[in-house]
GROMACS .gro file of C-alpha atoms in nm:
model
  176
    1UNK     CA    1  -1.539  -3.336  -1.256
    2UNK     CA    2  -1.754  -3.121  -0.993
    3UNK     CA    3  -1.429  -3.069  -0.822
    4UNK     CA    4  -1.241  -2.942  -1.133
    5UNK     CA    5  -1.520  -2.700  -1.225
    6UNK     CA    6  -1.498  -2.588  -0.841
    7UNK     CA    7  -1.121  -2.525  -0.889
    8UNK     CA    8  -1.152  -2.347  -1.231
    9UNK     CA    9  -1.398  -2.115  -1.092
   10UNK     CA   10  -1.181  -2.040  -0.793
   11UNK     CA   11  -0.891  -1.976  -1.020
   12UNK     CA   12  -1.085  -1.728  -1.246
   13UNK     CA   13  -1.198  -1.536  -0.924
   14UNK     CA   14  -0.845  -1.522  -0.805
   15UNK     CA   15  -0.722  -1.395  -1.139
   16UNK     CA   16  -1.012  -1.138  -1.164
   17UNK     CA   17  -0.934  -0.983  -0.834
   18UNK     CA   18  -0.578  -0.995  -0.909
   19UNK     CA   19  -0.605  -0.776  -1.217
   20UNK     CA   20  -0.877  -0.561  -1.082
   21UNK     CA   21  -0.669  -0.274  -0.919
   22UNK     CA   22  -0.739   0.086  -1.053
   23UNK     CA   23  -0.543   0.164  -1.377
   24UNK     CA   24  -0.289   0.425  -1.444
   25UNK     CA   25  -0.498   0.737  -1.575
   26UNK     CA   26  -0.759   0.677  -1.326
   27UNK     CA   27  -0.818   0.940  -1.054
   28UNK     CA   28  -0.714   0.853  -0.712
   29UNK     CA   29  -0.978   0.812  -0.460
   30UNK     CA   30  -0.938   1.058  -0.207
   31UNK     CA   31  -0.923   0.935   0.180
   32UNK     CA   32  -0.868   1.016   0.533
   33UNK     CA   33  -0.776   0.752   0.771
   34UNK     CA   34  -0.626   0.703   1.121
   35UNK     CA   35  -0.264   0.664   1.093
   36UNK     CA   36   0.067   0.637   1.290
   37UNK     CA   37   0.399   0.779   1.235
   38UNK     CA   38   0.705   0.655   1.472
   39UNK     CA   39   0.392   0.496   1.712
   40UNK     CA   40   0.224   0.852   1.732
   41UNK     CA   41  -0.152   0.865   1.602
   42UNK     CA   42  -0.253   1.158   1.379
   43UNK     CA   43  -0.505   1.155   1.083
   44UNK     CA   44  -0.374   1.112   0.737
   45UNK     CA   45  -0.547   1.310   0.459
   46UNK     CA   46  -0.443   1.215   0.104
   47UNK     CA   47  -0.548   1.556  -0.034
   48UNK     CA   48  -0.308   1.738   0.198
   49UNK     CA   49  -0.013   1.489   0.124
   50UNK     CA   50  -0.085   1.561  -0.273
   51UNK     CA   51  -0.059   1.925  -0.196
   52UNK     CA   52   0.323   1.875  -0.117
   53UNK     CA   53   0.399   1.646  -0.439
   54UNK     CA   54   0.345   1.293  -0.576
   55UNK     CA   55   0.228   1.021  -0.315
   56UNK     CA   56   0.291   0.628  -0.309
   57UNK     CA   57   0.006   0.481  -0.150
   58UNK     CA   58   0.104   0.114  -0.086
   59UNK     CA   59  -0.163  -0.151   0.039
   60UNK     CA   60  -0.037  -0.424   0.227
   61UNK     CA   61  -0.220  -0.710   0.389
   62UNK     CA   62  -0.120  -0.705   0.756
   63UNK     CA   63   0.124  -0.570   1.008
   64UNK     CA   64   0.373  -0.819   1.158
   65UNK     CA   65   0.334  -1.071   0.865
   66UNK     CA   66   0.637  -1.205   0.677
   67UNK     CA   67   0.586  -1.017   0.359
   68UNK     CA   68   0.466  -0.710   0.510
   69UNK     CA   69   0.778  -0.676   0.742
   70UNK     CA   70   1.004  -0.713   0.443
   71UNK     CA   71   0.821  -0.470   0.229
   72UNK     CA   72   0.794  -0.202   0.525
   73UNK     CA   73   1.176  -0.240   0.576
   74UNK     CA   74   1.245  -0.187   0.194
   75UNK     CA   75   1.031   0.128   0.202
   76UNK     CA   76   1.206   0.248   0.528
   77UNK     CA   77   1.554   0.191   0.378
   78UNK     CA   78   1.441   0.379   0.066
   79UNK     CA   79   1.270   0.673   0.194
   80UNK     CA   80   1.543   0.925   0.148
   81UNK     CA   81   1.533   0.842  -0.228
   82UNK     CA   82   1.150   0.917  -0.238
   83UNK     CA   83   1.204   1.253  -0.040
   84UNK     CA   84   1.479   1.330  -0.293
   85UNK     CA   85   1.227   1.307  -0.569
   86UNK     CA   86   0.980   1.507  -0.337
   87UNK     CA   87   0.748   1.207  -0.273
   88UNK     CA   88   0.595   1.086   0.011
   89UNK     CA   89   0.501   0.741   0.118
   90UNK     CA   90   0.196   0.594   0.308
   91UNK     CA   91   0.113   0.245   0.387
   92UNK     CA   92  -0.224   0.120   0.420
   93UNK     CA   93  -0.382  -0.187   0.546
   94UNK     CA   94  -0.696  -0.334   0.667
   95UNK     CA   95  -0.530  -0.625   0.851
   96UNK     CA   96  -0.410  -0.621   1.219
   97UNK     CA   97  -0.486  -0.251   1.263
   98UNK     CA   98  -0.463  -0.263   1.627
   99UNK     CA   99  -0.069  -0.342   1.577
  100UNK     CA  100  -0.001  -0.019   1.355
  101UNK     CA  101   0.129   0.180   1.640
  102UNK     CA  102   0.411  -0.053   1.711
  103UNK     CA  103   0.459  -0.139   1.332
  104UNK     CA  104   0.519   0.220   1.242
  105UNK     CA  105   0.794   0.266   1.502
  106UNK     CA  106   0.980  -0.064   1.510
  107UNK     CA  107   1.326  -0.044   1.351
  108UNK     CA  108   1.279  -0.367   1.166
  109UNK     CA  109   0.973  -0.247   0.987
  110UNK     CA  110   0.867   0.121   0.927
  111UNK     CA  111   1.145   0.263   1.139
  112UNK     CA  112   0.940   0.578   1.209
  113UNK     CA  113   1.021   0.693   0.859
  114UNK     CA  114   0.677   0.693   0.709
  115UNK     CA  115   0.335   0.658   0.817
  116UNK     CA  116   0.094   0.348   0.807
  117UNK     CA  117  -0.274   0.404   0.798
  118UNK     CA  118  -0.546   0.171   0.941
  119UNK     CA  119  -0.827   0.075   0.710
  120UNK     CA  120  -1.086  -0.106   0.916
  121UNK     CA  121  -1.324  -0.313   0.708
  122UNK     CA  122  -1.101  -0.253   0.417
  123UNK     CA  123  -1.319   0.032   0.288
  124UNK     CA  124  -1.011   0.250   0.126
  125UNK     CA  125  -0.878  -0.078  -0.017
  126UNK     CA  126  -1.218  -0.142  -0.183
  127UNK     CA  127  -1.216   0.198  -0.332
  128UNK     CA  128  -0.885   0.110  -0.486
  129UNK     CA  129  -0.964  -0.239  -0.581
  130UNK     CA  130  -0.683  -0.356  -0.374
  131UNK     CA  131  -0.865  -0.645  -0.180
  132UNK     CA  132  -0.683  -0.954  -0.109
  133UNK     CA  133  -0.875  -1.238  -0.284
  134UNK     CA  134  -0.782  -1.513  -0.027
  135UNK     CA  135  -0.889  -1.308   0.278
  136UNK     CA  136  -1.136  -1.018   0.140
  137UNK     CA  137  -1.124  -0.830   0.474
  138UNK     CA  138  -0.751  -0.754   0.422
  139UNK     CA  139  -0.585  -0.544   0.147
  140UNK     CA  140  -0.388  -0.691  -0.122
  141UNK     CA  141  -0.031  -0.610  -0.180
  142UNK     CA  142  -0.089  -0.316  -0.446
  143UNK     CA  143   0.134  -0.016  -0.481
  144UNK     CA  144  -0.011   0.325  -0.650
  145UNK     CA  145   0.203   0.618  -0.740
  146UNK     CA  146  -0.037   0.921  -0.748
  147UNK     CA  147   0.108   1.229  -0.925
  148UNK     CA  148   0.016   1.589  -0.750
  149UNK     CA  149  -0.294   1.646  -0.958
  150UNK     CA  150  -0.453   1.319  -0.816
  151UNK     CA  151  -0.396   1.106  -1.135
  152UNK     CA  152  -0.270   0.740  -1.074
  153UNK     CA  153   0.048   0.717  -1.284
  154UNK     CA  154   0.170   0.381  -1.198
  155UNK     CA  155   0.002   0.052  -1.037
  156UNK     CA  156   0.207  -0.252  -0.925
  157UNK     CA  157   0.021  -0.555  -0.765
  158UNK     CA  158   0.238  -0.850  -0.655
  159UNK     CA  159   0.211  -1.062  -0.342
  160UNK     CA  160   0.596  -1.060  -0.343
  161UNK     CA  161   0.712  -0.760  -0.161
  162UNK     CA  162   1.052  -0.746  -0.314
  163UNK     CA  163   1.006  -0.511  -0.618
  164UNK     CA  164   0.724  -0.261  -0.480
  165UNK     CA  165   1.003   0.010  -0.377
  166UNK     CA  166   1.196  -0.014  -0.711
  167UNK     CA  167   0.858   0.001  -0.919
  168UNK     CA  168   0.718   0.284  -0.718
  169UNK     CA  169   1.067   0.470  -0.710
  170UNK     CA  170   1.107   0.432  -1.071
  171UNK     CA  171   0.766   0.564  -1.143
  172UNK     CA  172   0.823   0.861  -0.906
  173UNK     CA  173   1.160   0.950  -1.076
  174UNK     CA  174   0.976   0.946  -1.430
  175UNK     CA  175   0.750   1.221  -1.326
  176UNK     CA  176   1.019   1.485  -1.337
   0.00000   0.00000   0.00000
């Protein structure tokens, strides 16, 4: 009986954290973070990116992990479609941040086509309520589409990486 109660509490905690992401209509928290594009370090500023148009901020658990590798490659393959819709993409992770320089340039991942930002301590992920329940020091797999005015217009949270590009690209296209 005690074990059942513990399992029920765990299930409730996981369900709560999975549905805790910021909602459409909320103001996106501004952030500045160390980032890499094609292996080169720079400082990413969300406010600067929003001046150019909508931004897709996708949180992912960690570089060089199976689902994250797939997701990065899918975003890399679709980057021209995002650019055609005048949107930029930034991946943000709290996991394995020491591997981001390589991850950003490797053809099988980001391919140097969009930046990835380091979020040590998951500070940015916490602002976005995008924390991985199973590993709270890592980001969840949650994607946000942020309009040029800073409002969140679409949120998609799913550990399966396969639909994040379709979800965010459709939301970006709907902004026109």
